Coordinates of C-alpha atoms (C1' of nucleotides) in Angstrom, one line a residue:
Chain A
X27 CA 11.9 -7.4 -19.4
X28 CA 13.7 -10.4 -18.1
X29 CA 11.8 -13.2 -16.4
X30 CA 14.4 -13.4 -13.6
X31 CA 13.0 -13.2 -10.2
X32 CA 15.6 -11.2 -8.3
X33 CA 16.3 -11.5 -4.6
X34 CA 15.8 -7.8 -4.0
X35 CA 12.7 -5.7 -4.7
X36 CA 14.6 -2.5 -5.6
X37 CA 16.5 -2.3 -8.9
X38 CA 19.9 -0.6 -8.9
X39 CA 18.9 1.1 -12.2
X40 CA 15.7 2.5 -10.8
X41 CA 16.6 3.8 -7.4
X42 CA 20.3 3.5 -6.5
X43 CA 19.9 5.0 -3.0
X44 CA 16.9 2.8 -2.1
X45 CA 18.7 -0.2 -3.5
X46 CA 21.8 0.5 -1.3
X47 CA 19.6 0.6 1.8
X48 CA 17.9 -2.6 0.8
X49 CA 21.3 -4.3 0.4
X50 CA 22.4 -3.2 3.8
X51 CA 19.4 -4.7 5.4
X52 CA 18.8 -7.7 3.1
X53 CA 22.5 -8.8 3.3
X54 CA 22.4 -8.6 7.1
X55 CA 25.1 -6.1 7.2
X56 CA 23.8 -3.5 9.7
X57 CA 20.7 -1.9 11.1
X58 CA 19.6 1.3 12.7
X59 CA 20.4 1.8 16.4
X60 CA 18.0 4.5 17.5
X61 CA 20.9 7.0 17.9
X62 CA 21.4 9.4 15.1
X63 CA 24.0 8.3 12.7
X64 CA 25.0 5.2 14.7
X65 CA 24.5 1.7 13.5
X66 CA 24.5 -1.8 14.8
X67 CA 26.9 -3.8 12.6
X68 CA 25.5 -7.3 12.4
X69 CA 27.6 -10.5 12.3
X70 CA 27.9 -10.8 8.5
X71 CA 28.8 -7.1 8.2
X72 CA 31.2 -7.2 11.1
X73 CA 32.7 -10.4 9.7
X74 CA 33.5 -8.5 6.5
X75 CA 35.1 -5.8 8.6
X76 CA 37.2 -8.3 10.5
X77 CA 38.4 -9.7 7.2
X78 CA 39.4 -6.2 6.1
X79 CA 41.1 -5.6 9.4
X80 CA 43.1 -8.9 9.2
X81 CA 44.3 -8.3 5.7
X82 CA 45.1 -4.6 6.1
X83 CA 46.7 -5.2 9.5
X84 CA 49.1 -7.7 8.0
X85 CA 50.2 -5.1 5.5
X86 CA 50.6 -2.5 8.2
X87 CA 52.8 -4.8 10.3
X88 CA 54.8 -5.7 7.2
X89 CA 55.6 -2.0 6.9
X90 CA 57.1 -2.0 10.4
X91 CA 54.2 -0.2 12.0
X92 CA 53.3 -1.2 15.6
X93 CA 49.7 -1.3 16.9
X94 CA 48.8 0.6 20.0
X95 CA 45.7 2.1 21.6
X96 CA 45.0 5.7 22.6
X97 CA 42.1 7.1 24.6
X98 CA 38.7 7.8 23.3
X99 CA 38.5 11.1 25.2
X100 CA 40.8 14.0 24.4
X101 CA 41.3 17.0 26.6
X102 CA 39.9 20.1 24.8
X103 CA 43.1 22.0 25.4
X104 CA 45.1 19.2 23.8
X105 CA 43.0 19.5 20.7
X106 CA 43.2 23.2 20.2
X107 CA 46.9 23.5 19.5
X108 CA 46.9 23.1 15.7
X109 CA 44.7 25.9 14.4
X110 CA 43.7 24.6 10.9
X111 CA 43.0 21.2 12.4
X112 CA 40.7 22.7 15.1
X113 CA 38.8 24.7 12.6
X114 CA 38.3 21.7 10.4
X115 CA 36.7 19.6 13.1
X116 CA 35.2 22.1 15.5
X117 CA 31.7 21.9 13.9
X118 CA 31.3 18.2 14.3
X119 CA 32.6 17.4 17.7
X120 CA 30.9 15.4 20.5
X121 CA 31.8 16.9 23.9
X122 CA 31.7 15.3 27.3
X123 CA 30.8 17.8 30.0
X124 CA 29.7 15.8 33.1
X125 CA 30.7 12.6 34.8
X126 CA 27.6 11.8 36.8
X127 CA 23.8 11.6 36.5
X128 CA 21.3 12.6 39.1
X129 CA 17.5 12.0 39.5
X130 CA 15.5 14.8 38.1
X131 CA 12.6 14.1 40.5
X132 CA 10.3 13.1 37.6
X133 CA 11.6 9.6 37.3
X134 CA 14.4 10.5 34.9
X135 CA 18.0 11.2 35.1
X136 CA 19.9 14.4 34.2
X137 CA 23.6 15.4 34.3
X138 CA 24.5 16.4 37.8
X139 CA 25.4 20.1 37.8
X140 CA 27.7 19.3 40.7
X141 CA 29.6 16.9 38.5
X142 CA 30.5 19.2 35.7
X143 CA 34.0 18.6 34.3
X144 CA 36.5 21.4 34.9
X145 CA 37.7 20.9 31.4
X146 CA 35.4 19.3 28.8
X147 CA 36.6 16.2 27.0
X148 CA 36.0 15.7 23.3
X149 CA 35.3 12.4 21.8
X150 CA 38.1 11.8 19.3
X151 CA 37.2 12.6 15.7
X152 CA 40.8 11.5 14.8
X153 CA 43.8 11.1 17.0
X154 CA 46.6 13.3 15.6
X155 CA 46.7 15.4 18.7
X156 CA 46.7 12.8 21.4
X157 CA 49.1 10.5 19.5
X158 CA 51.3 13.6 18.8
X159 CA 51.3 14.2 22.6
X160 CA 52.6 10.7 23.2
X161 CA 55.1 11.0 20.4
X162 CA 56.5 14.1 22.0
X163 CA 57.3 12.1 25.1
X164 CA 58.7 9.1 23.1
X165 CA 60.9 11.0 20.7
X166 CA 64.1 12.5 22.0
X167 CA 66.8 11.8 19.4
X168 CA 67.1 11.1 15.8
X169 CA 67.6 7.5 16.9
X170 CA 64.0 7.3 18.0
X171 CA 62.8 8.0 14.4
X172 CA 61.0 6.9 12.4
X173 CA 58.3 6.2 15.0
X174 CA 55.4 4.3 13.3
X175 CA 52.2 3.7 15.3
X176 CA 48.8 2.5 14.2
X177 CA 45.6 2.1 16.1
X178 CA 42.3 0.3 15.3
X179 CA 39.6 2.4 16.9
X180 CA 36.2 4.0 16.7
X181 CA 35.9 7.8 16.1
X182 CA 33.0 10.2 16.2
X183 CA 32.2 13.1 13.9
X184 CA 28.8 14.7 14.4
X185 CA 27.7 14.5 10.8
X186 CA 24.6 16.5 9.6
X187 CA 23.6 13.9 7.1
X188 CA 24.4 10.3 7.6
X189 CA 24.2 7.1 5.5
X190 CA 24.9 3.6 6.6
X191 CA 28.7 2.8 6.3
X192 CA 29.3 5.8 4.0
X193 CA 28.9 8.5 6.6
X194 CA 28.0 7.6 10.1
X195 CA 28.5 9.7 13.3
X196 CA 30.6 6.9 14.8
X197 CA 32.7 4.7 12.6
X198 CA 35.5 2.2 12.8
X199 CA 38.8 2.7 11.2
X200 CA 42.5 2.4 11.5
X201 CA 44.7 5.5 11.8
X202 CA 48.4 5.2 11.2
X203 CA 50.6 8.0 12.6
X204 CA 54.2 8.2 11.9
X205 CA 57.0 10.7 12.7
X206 CA 60.2 11.1 10.7
X207 CA 63.5 12.8 10.7
X208 CA 63.1 14.4 7.3
X209 CA 60.5 15.7 4.9
X210 CA 61.8 13.1 2.4
X211 CA 61.3 10.2 4.8
X212 CA 57.8 11.4 5.7
X213 CA 56.8 11.8 2.0
X214 CA 58.0 8.3 1.4
X215 CA 55.8 7.0 4.2
X216 CA 52.9 9.0 2.9
X217 CA 53.3 7.3 -0.5
X218 CA 53.9 3.9 1.1
X219 CA 50.5 4.1 2.9
X220 CA 48.8 5.2 -0.3
X221 CA 50.2 2.3 -2.2
X222 CA 49.2 0.0 0.6
X223 CA 45.6 1.1 0.3
X224 CA 45.7 0.9 -3.5
X225 CA 46.9 -2.7 -3.3
X226 CA 44.5 -3.6 -0.5
X227 CA 41.5 -2.2 -2.3
X228 CA 42.3 -3.7 -5.7
X229 CA 43.9 -7.0 -4.9
X230 CA 41.8 -7.9 -1.9
X231 CA 38.5 -6.0 -2.0
X232 CA 38.5 -6.2 -5.8
X233 CA 37.7 -2.5 -5.9
X234 CA 39.5 -0.6 -8.6
X235 CA 40.8 2.7 -7.4
X236 CA 42.8 5.7 -8.6
X237 CA 45.5 6.9 -6.4
X238 CA 46.4 10.6 -6.5
X239 CA 46.9 13.9 -4.7
X240 CA 43.9 15.9 -3.5
X241 CA 43.8 19.5 -4.5
X242 CA 44.4 22.2 -1.9
X243 CA 40.7 22.7 -1.1
X244 CA 40.2 19.0 -0.3
X245 CA 43.1 18.7 2.0
X246 CA 42.9 17.3 5.5
X247 CA 42.8 20.3 8.0
X248 CA 46.3 21.2 8.7
X249 CA 47.9 18.9 6.1
X250 CA 50.6 19.9 3.6
X251 CA 49.5 17.2 1.2
X252 CA 46.6 14.9 1.1
X253 CA 46.5 11.8 -1.0
X254 CA 43.6 9.5 -1.7
X255 CA 42.4 6.4 -3.4
X256 CA 39.1 7.1 -5.3
X257 CA 36.7 4.3 -6.4
X258 CA 33.9 4.7 -8.9
X259 CA 30.6 3.4 -7.6
X260 CA 28.0 1.8 -10.0
X261 CA 26.1 5.0 -10.2
X262 CA 29.2 6.8 -11.4
X263 CA 29.9 8.7 -8.2
X264 CA 33.3 8.7 -6.6
X265 CA 34.0 7.3 -3.1
X266 CA 37.2 8.3 -1.3
X267 CA 38.2 4.9 0.1
X268 CA 41.5 5.7 1.9
X269 CA 43.7 8.7 2.6
X270 CA 47.3 9.5 3.5
X271 CA 48.4 12.9 4.7
X272 CA 51.8 14.5 4.8
X273 CA 51.5 16.9 7.7
X274 CA 54.8 18.7 7.5
X275 CA 56.0 20.0 10.9
X276 CA 53.0 21.9 12.1
X277 CA 51.5 19.0 14.1
X278 CA 54.9 18.3 15.5
X279 CA 55.2 21.9 16.4
X280 CA 51.8 21.9 18.1
X281 CA 52.5 18.7 20.0
X282 CA 56.2 19.4 20.7
X283 CA 57.6 16.4 18.8
X284 CA 61.3 17.5 18.7
X285 CA 64.5 15.6 18.5
X286 CA 68.2 16.2 18.5
X287 CA 69.5 15.6 15.1
X288 CA 72.8 14.1 14.1
X289 CA 74.5 17.4 14.7
X290 CA 73.0 17.9 18.1
X291 CA 70.5 20.5 17.0
X292 CA 66.8 20.5 18.0
X293 CA 64.5 19.7 15.1
X294 CA 60.8 19.3 14.6
X295 CA 59.7 15.9 13.3
X296 CA 57.8 15.5 10.1
X297 CA 54.6 13.6 10.7
X298 CA 52.2 11.6 8.5
X299 CA 48.8 10.1 9.1
X300 CA 46.8 7.7 7.0
X301 CA 43.4 6.0 7.5
X302 CA 40.9 3.5 6.1
X303 CA 37.4 3.0 7.6
X304 CA 34.2 1.0 7.6
X305 CA 33.3 3.2 4.7
X306 CA 35.1 0.6 2.6
X307 CA 32.1 -1.7 3.2
X308 CA 29.9 0.9 1.6
X309 CA 32.4 0.9 -1.3
X310 CA 32.1 -2.9 -1.5
X311 CA 28.4 -2.7 -1.7
X312 CA 28.3 -0.1 -4.4
X313 CA 31.0 -1.7 -6.4
X314 CA 30.0 -5.3 -6.2
X315 CA 26.3 -5.4 -5.2
X316 CA 23.7 -6.4 -7.8
X317 CA 19.9 -6.8 -8.0
X318 CA 20.2 -10.0 -5.9
X319 CA 22.1 -8.3 -3.0
X320 CA 25.7 -8.1 -2.1
X321 CA 28.6 -10.0 -3.7
X322 CA 31.5 -10.4 -1.4
X323 CA 34.9 -11.0 -3.1
X324 CA 36.4 -14.3 -1.8
X325 CA 39.3 -12.8 0.0
X326 CA 36.9 -10.6 2.0
X327 CA 34.1 -13.1 2.5
X328 CA 33.8 -14.4 6.1
X329 CA 32.6 -17.6 4.6
X330 CA 33.8 -18.3 1.1
X331 CA 31.7 -21.5 0.6
X332 CA 28.4 -22.2 2.2
X333 CA 27.1 -25.8 2.2
X334 CA 23.4 -26.3 2.4
X335 CA 22.0 -29.8 2.9
X336 CA 18.5 -30.4 1.7
X337 CA 17.2 -31.7 4.9
X338 CA 13.7 -33.2 5.0
X339 CA 13.3 -34.0 8.6
X340 CA 13.3 -37.8 8.0
X341 CA 15.7 -40.7 8.4
X342 CA 17.7 -39.7 5.4
X343 CA 19.0 -36.5 7.1
X344 CA 21.8 -38.2 9.1
X345 CA 23.5 -39.7 6.0
X346 CA 23.1 -36.4 4.1
X347 CA 24.7 -34.5 7.0
X348 CA 27.5 -37.0 7.2
X349 CA 28.1 -36.5 3.5
X350 CA 28.2 -32.7 3.9
X351 CA 30.5 -33.0 6.9
X352 CA 32.9 -35.0 4.8
X353 CA 32.7 -32.4 2.1
X354 CA 33.4 -29.6 4.6
X355 CA 36.3 -31.4 6.1
X356 CA 37.9 -32.1 2.7
X357 CA 37.3 -28.5 1.6
X358 CA 38.7 -27.0 4.8
X359 CA 42.0 -28.6 3.9
X360 CA 42.2 -26.6 0.6
X361 CA 43.9 -23.3 0.4
X362 CA 43.2 -20.1 -1.5
X363 CA 45.0 -16.7 -1.3
X364 CA 47.5 -18.3 1.1
X365 CA 44.8 -19.1 3.7
X366 CA 42.7 -22.1 4.4
X367 CA 39.3 -22.0 2.9
X368 CA 36.5 -20.7 5.1
X369 CA 33.6 -23.2 4.8
X370 CA 30.3 -23.0 6.6
X371 CA 28.0 -26.0 6.8
X372 CA 24.6 -24.4 7.4
X373 CA 22.6 -27.2 8.8
X374 CA 20.0 -25.2 10.5
X375 CA 16.5 -26.5 9.9
X376 CA 14.6 -24.9 7.2
X377 CA 13.9 -25.0 3.5
X378 CA 17.0 -25.1 1.4
X379 CA 15.5 -22.6 -1.1
X380 CA 15.0 -20.0 1.6
X381 CA 18.5 -20.5 3.0
X382 CA 19.9 -20.3 -0.5
X383 CA 18.5 -16.9 -1.1
X384 CA 19.6 -15.7 2.3
X385 CA 23.2 -16.5 1.3
X386 CA 22.7 -15.1 -2.2
X387 CA 21.6 -11.8 -0.6
X388 CA 24.6 -11.8 1.8
X389 CA 26.9 -12.5 -1.1
X390 CA 28.7 -15.7 -0.2
X391 CA 30.9 -16.4 -3.2
X392 CA 30.1 -20.1 -3.6
X393 CA 26.9 -21.9 -2.4
X394 CA 26.9 -25.7 -2.5
X395 CA 23.6 -27.5 -2.1
X396 CA 23.5 -31.2 -1.5
X397 CA 20.4 -33.3 -1.8
X398 CA 19.8 -37.1 -1.6
X399 CA 20.1 -37.5 -5.3
X400 CA 23.5 -35.7 -5.3
X401 CA 24.6 -37.9 -2.5
X402 CA 23.6 -41.1 -4.4
X403 CA 25.6 -40.0 -7.4
X404 CA 28.6 -38.7 -5.4
X405 CA 28.2 -35.2 -6.6
X406 CA 27.1 -31.7 -5.4
X407 CA 25.1 -28.8 -6.8
X408 CA 27.3 -25.7 -7.0
X409 CA 26.3 -22.1 -7.5
X410 CA 28.7 -19.2 -8.1
X411 CA 27.4 -15.9 -6.8
X412 CA 29.2 -14.0 -9.5
X413 CA 27.3 -16.0 -12.2
X414 CA 23.9 -16.6 -10.6
X415 CA 21.6 -16.8 -13.6
X416 CA 21.7 -19.0 -16.7
X417 CA 20.3 -18.1 -20.0
X418 CA 16.9 -19.4 -19.0
X419 CA 16.7 -17.1 -16.1
X420 CA 17.2 -19.9 -13.5
X421 CA 19.8 -20.3 -10.8
X422 CA 22.8 -21.6 -12.7
X423 CA 23.8 -24.8 -10.9
X424 CA 26.6 -27.0 -12.0
X425 CA 26.9 -30.6 -10.7
X426 CA 30.5 -31.7 -10.3
X427 CA 31.5 -34.9 -8.4
X428 CA 32.2 -34.2 -4.8
X429 CA 36.0 -34.7 -5.1
X430 CA 36.2 -32.6 -8.2
X431 CA 34.2 -29.8 -6.5
X432 CA 36.5 -29.9 -3.5
X433 CA 39.6 -29.9 -5.6
X434 CA 38.5 -27.0 -7.8
X435 CA 37.3 -24.7 -5.0
X436 CA 40.5 -22.7 -4.7
X437 CA 40.6 -22.2 -8.5
X438 CA 37.0 -21.2 -8.5
X439 CA 37.5 -18.7 -5.7
X440 CA 40.5 -17.3 -7.4
X441 CA 38.5 -17.0 -10.6
X442 CA 35.6 -15.3 -8.8
X443 CA 38.0 -12.8 -7.2
X444 CA 39.7 -12.1 -10.6
X445 CA 36.5 -11.8 -12.5
X446 CA 34.9 -9.5 -10.0
X447 CA 37.8 -7.1 -10.2
X448 CA 38.0 -7.3 -13.9
X449 CA 34.3 -6.6 -14.2
X450 CA 34.6 -3.5 -11.9
X451 CA 37.6 -2.2 -13.8
X452 CA 35.8 -2.6 -17.1
X453 CA 32.7 -0.7 -15.8
X454 CA 34.9 2.1 -14.4
X455 CA 37.2 2.5 -17.4
X456 CA 34.2 2.8 -19.7
X457 CA 33.0 5.8 -17.7
X458 CA 36.1 7.9 -17.4
X459 CA 36.0 10.7 -20.0
X460 CA 39.3 12.2 -21.0
X461 CA 38.4 14.3 -23.9
X462 CA 36.7 17.2 -22.3
X463 CA 38.4 20.5 -22.8
X464 CA 35.8 23.2 -22.1
X465 CA 33.6 24.0 -19.1
X466 CA 30.4 23.8 -21.2
X467 CA 31.4 20.4 -22.4
X468 CA 32.0 19.4 -18.8
X469 CA 28.6 20.7 -17.8
X470 CA 27.0 18.8 -20.7
X471 CA 28.8 15.6 -19.7
X472 CA 27.4 15.8 -16.2
X473 CA 24.0 17.1 -17.3
X474 CA 21.1 15.9 -15.1
X475 CA 19.4 13.9 -17.8
X476 CA 22.5 11.8 -18.2
X477 CA 21.9 8.9 -15.9
X478 CA 25.4 7.7 -14.8
X479 CA 28.0 10.0 -16.4
X480 CA 31.0 8.7 -14.4
X481 CA 34.1 10.9 -14.1
X482 CA 36.0 13.4 -16.2
X483 CA 39.7 13.7 -16.2
X484 CA 40.6 17.2 -17.3
X485 CA 43.6 19.4 -17.7
X486 CA 44.2 22.2 -15.3
X487 CA 46.8 24.8 -14.2
X488 CA 46.5 24.0 -10.5
X489 CA 45.2 27.4 -9.5
X490 CA 45.5 28.3 -5.8
X491 CA 43.8 30.6 -3.2
X492 CA 40.9 32.6 -4.4
X493 CA 41.4 31.6 -8.0
X494 CA 40.9 28.0 -6.9
X495 CA 37.9 28.9 -4.8
X496 CA 36.2 30.4 -7.8
X497 CA 36.8 27.2 -9.8
X498 CA 35.5 25.1 -6.9
X499 CA 32.3 27.3 -6.8
X500 CA 31.7 26.8 -10.5
X501 CA 32.0 23.1 -10.0
X502 CA 29.8 23.1 -7.0
X503 CA 27.0 24.7 -9.0
X504 CA 27.0 21.5 -11.0
X505 CA 27.3 19.4 -7.8
X506 CA 30.8 18.4 -8.9
X507 CA 34.0 18.1 -6.9
X508 CA 37.7 17.6 -7.6
X509 CA 38.7 14.1 -6.6
X510 CA 42.4 13.8 -7.1
X511 CA 45.3 14.3 -9.5
X512 CA 46.0 10.7 -10.6
X513 CA 49.6 9.5 -10.1
X514 CA 49.6 7.7 -13.4
X515 CA 47.8 10.3 -15.5
X516 CA 49.3 11.4 -18.8
X517 CA 51.3 14.6 -18.8
X518 CA 49.4 17.9 -19.5
X519 CA 49.6 19.1 -23.1
X520 CA 47.0 21.8 -23.4
X521 CA 45.2 24.7 -21.7
X522 CA 43.6 24.6 -18.3
X523 CA 39.9 23.9 -18.7
X524 CA 39.1 26.5 -16.0
X525 CA 41.6 29.3 -16.5
X526 CA 42.9 28.9 -20.1
X527 CA 46.4 29.1 -18.7
X528 CA 48.8 26.3 -19.8
X529 CA 47.8 23.2 -17.8
X530 CA 50.3 21.5 -15.5
X531 CA 48.5 18.3 -14.8
X532 CA 45.3 16.3 -15.1
X533 CA 42.6 16.1 -12.4
X534 CA 39.5 14.0 -11.9
X535 CA 36.2 15.7 -11.6
X536 CA 33.1 13.8 -10.4
X537 CA 30.0 13.7 -8.2
X538 CA 31.0 12.2 -4.9
X539 CA 29.8 10.5 -1.8
Chain B
rC1 C1' 21.2 22.9 10.6
rG2 C1' 16.8 24.8 6.6
rG3 C1' 12.7 22.7 3.2
rG4 C1' 9.8 18.3 2.2
rG5 C1' 8.2 13.1 3.4
rA6 C1' 7.8 9.2 6.9
rG7 C1' 7.5 6.2 11.7
rU8 C1' 1.3 0.9 12.9
rA9 C1' 3.7 -7.3 14.0
rG10 C1' 10.4 -9.5 11.8
rC11 C1' 9.7 -7.0 6.5
rG12 C1' 6.3 -4.2 3.2
rC13 C1' 1.9 -1.5 3.9
rA14 C1' -3.7 0.0 4.8
rG15 C1' -6.5 2.5 8.7
rC16 C1' -5.9 8.8 10.3
rC17 C1' -9.3 13.4 6.6
rC18 C1' -14.7 12.2 9.6
rG19 C1' -12.1 9.8 17.4
rG20 C1' -15.6 4.3 19.3
rU21 C1' -12.9 -3.8 20.0
rA22 C1' -5.7 -3.3 15.8
rG23 C1' -6.1 -4.8 10.0
rC24 C1' -3.8 -6.9 5.2
rG25 C1' 0.3 -9.4 2.3
rC26 C1' 5.0 -11.8 3.1
rA27 C1' 7.7 -14.1 7.0
rU28 C1' 7.1 -17.2 11.7
rC29 C1' 4.6 -21.5 14.4
rU30 C1' 1.4 -26.1 14.2
rG31 C1' -1.0 -29.9 11.2
rC32 C1' -1.8 -32.3 6.6
rU33 C1' -0.2 -32.8 1.6
rU34 C1' 4.2 -32.1 -1.4
rU35 C1' 9.4 -33.2 -2.2
rG36 C1' 15.7 -31.0 -6.8
rG37 C1' 15.7 -25.1 -8.2
rG38 C1' 12.0 -19.2 -4.1
rA39 C1' 5.7 -25.5 -2.6
rG40 C1' 0.1 -25.9 -1.5
rC41 C1' -4.0 -26.0 1.9
rA42 C1' -6.0 -25.2 6.8
rG43 C1' -5.3 -23.2 11.5
rA44 C1' -2.5 -20.3 15.1
rG45 C1' 0.9 -16.9 17.5
rG46 C1' 2.8 -12.2 17.4
rG47 C1' 1.3 -4.8 18.6
rC48 C1' 3.7 0.6 24.9
rC49 C1' 0.2 2.3 16.6
rG50 C1' 8.3 6.0 17.7
rC51 C1' 8.3 8.7 22.6
rA52 C1' 6.1 12.5 26.1
rG53 C1' 2.4 15.8 27.2
rG54 C1' -2.6 17.9 26.0
rU55 C1' -8.0 17.9 24.3
rU56 C1' -11.9 14.1 25.1
rC57 C1' -16.4 9.8 28.4
rG58 C1' -13.1 7.6 24.9
rA59 C1' -7.0 9.0 20.8
rA60 C1' -3.3 5.0 16.0
rU61 C1' -6.7 8.9 14.5
rC62 C1' -7.2 15.8 16.8
rC63 C1' -3.3 19.5 19.1
rU64 C1' 1.8 20.6 21.1
rG65 C1' 6.7 19.1 21.9
rU66 C1' 10.4 15.6 21.0
rC67 C1' 13.4 11.5 18.8
rU68 C1' 14.7 8.6 14.6
rC69 C1' 14.8 7.5 9.3
rC70 C1' 14.4 9.0 3.9
rC71 C1' 14.8 12.9 -0.1
rC72 C1' 16.6 18.0 -1.5
rG73 C1' 19.9 21.8 0.1
rA74 C1' 23.9 23.7 3.4
rC75 C1' 28.0 21.3 5.8
rC76 C1' 31.6 17.5 5.3
rA77 C1' 39.5 14.4 6.3

RNA sequence: CGGGGAGUAGCGCAGCCCGGUAGCGCAUCUGCUUUGGGAGCAGAGGGCCGCAGGUUCGAAUCCUGUCUCCCCGACCA
């Protein structure tokens, strides 16, 4: 037993699900709203989302994709054109049927039967259909292609079982929709989006991911190919953190996205869609959180450095605040990751210890405390969130001179970013098992008594249809799912674990969120 | 959506079985003491007991319905 007094009451190792919920509330990320599956995202949580938006949006724009906004409501008829797509979403759709309320005579309000909509509207679960509709108007000739549109929006899927950030009925995301002249161009865009997500997750969120293709049974409804990035959470489960779909021509056919090609012939466009959502915040928590709360990678942190003056409510406060202001101004001139540092001087009244632990739980990368003694000696007390505790089980402060601290901040932040990623990679790589060749062996690897088994990468023959369904059922009995076929996996060189036929590739098997 | 558990102060909980003035710890506020690594003492404020009905002289407590959350399933780009 360690003597460390952690900032949270639930240990990751004891109760991962309970710990997750405690982080969400203790780090001030979000709270329940009273509506099933809908959450209030609080300023610190939303600040993290804004950072993700800003960084990913820059990548999207760099790829020549334009932002636009499409309506929340979609006419039912519009949605019903692509059969597989409809079937995939029909069970989780919110429907608007009335446009007016009327008094019920008992002090309440009910939908006015007189105000029933001729045609119900659905609340978008995704916007393929309505954007496809627009694209059909915008595309006439091959010169109009490629057409690349992105929107940042909320979507609604009526989930049976919800969890904060991981699966909510309403969530925020970006959805990119592109239309192309050829299948080749569309596939290139599909892979570009996938690579964009991989780089964003790893280089900015410090979340290691494996990019690969989803098997047939895990495809987006109506898609020809679905690709994903998969991240391993600290409990060994997989989280799909971003997806990119090559949709072929079926959506173009359903929406009427046609163009005259270079020979003057009418052709269907090839479409692609790709998305990343607030679920990424759940991934951030389960990748970087610890028993003291969240740890936010510096590139994602709304505030990278929080300065806490030790105010005493006496005459000394003014000078101390002045000292901290000077520190803040100097630090704000420093850069890291090609952006100015984001520094908060938290001078609200209150005990410094209480405020310190608030920021530890929220996961600010660097906390700088300044007391009268620091000021006298021209120094500060600096605490790194990624290395909180010293060997004695105390908060591990260092005491650089003020100028030295300011000058070193960008290097410290870069180091925190790098070490968080390296730590996550190490944890993940240690838990990917590549030597499993038989189903019994697979079952043993994922046996219930094994606490955090991680993932298995196995060889398979890529069965399809009912043969695949049988394999999926066998896995389901073990609560396992296929994640993806990693792009960079080694070539197959043995029999399929499931069918015994010669394997054609390697696929990841894991429990998943 | 099925099975189980829960909802009482900002947070964590007791009270409910057996109906009778709303409690505890932490947090908050005030005062005093303390003052560099999660302070101490004293006092104070804060409640549609999830919501709606019902039974009753009287409901946090009993009954019915309903909403929300958690766990297990089913479902799930």
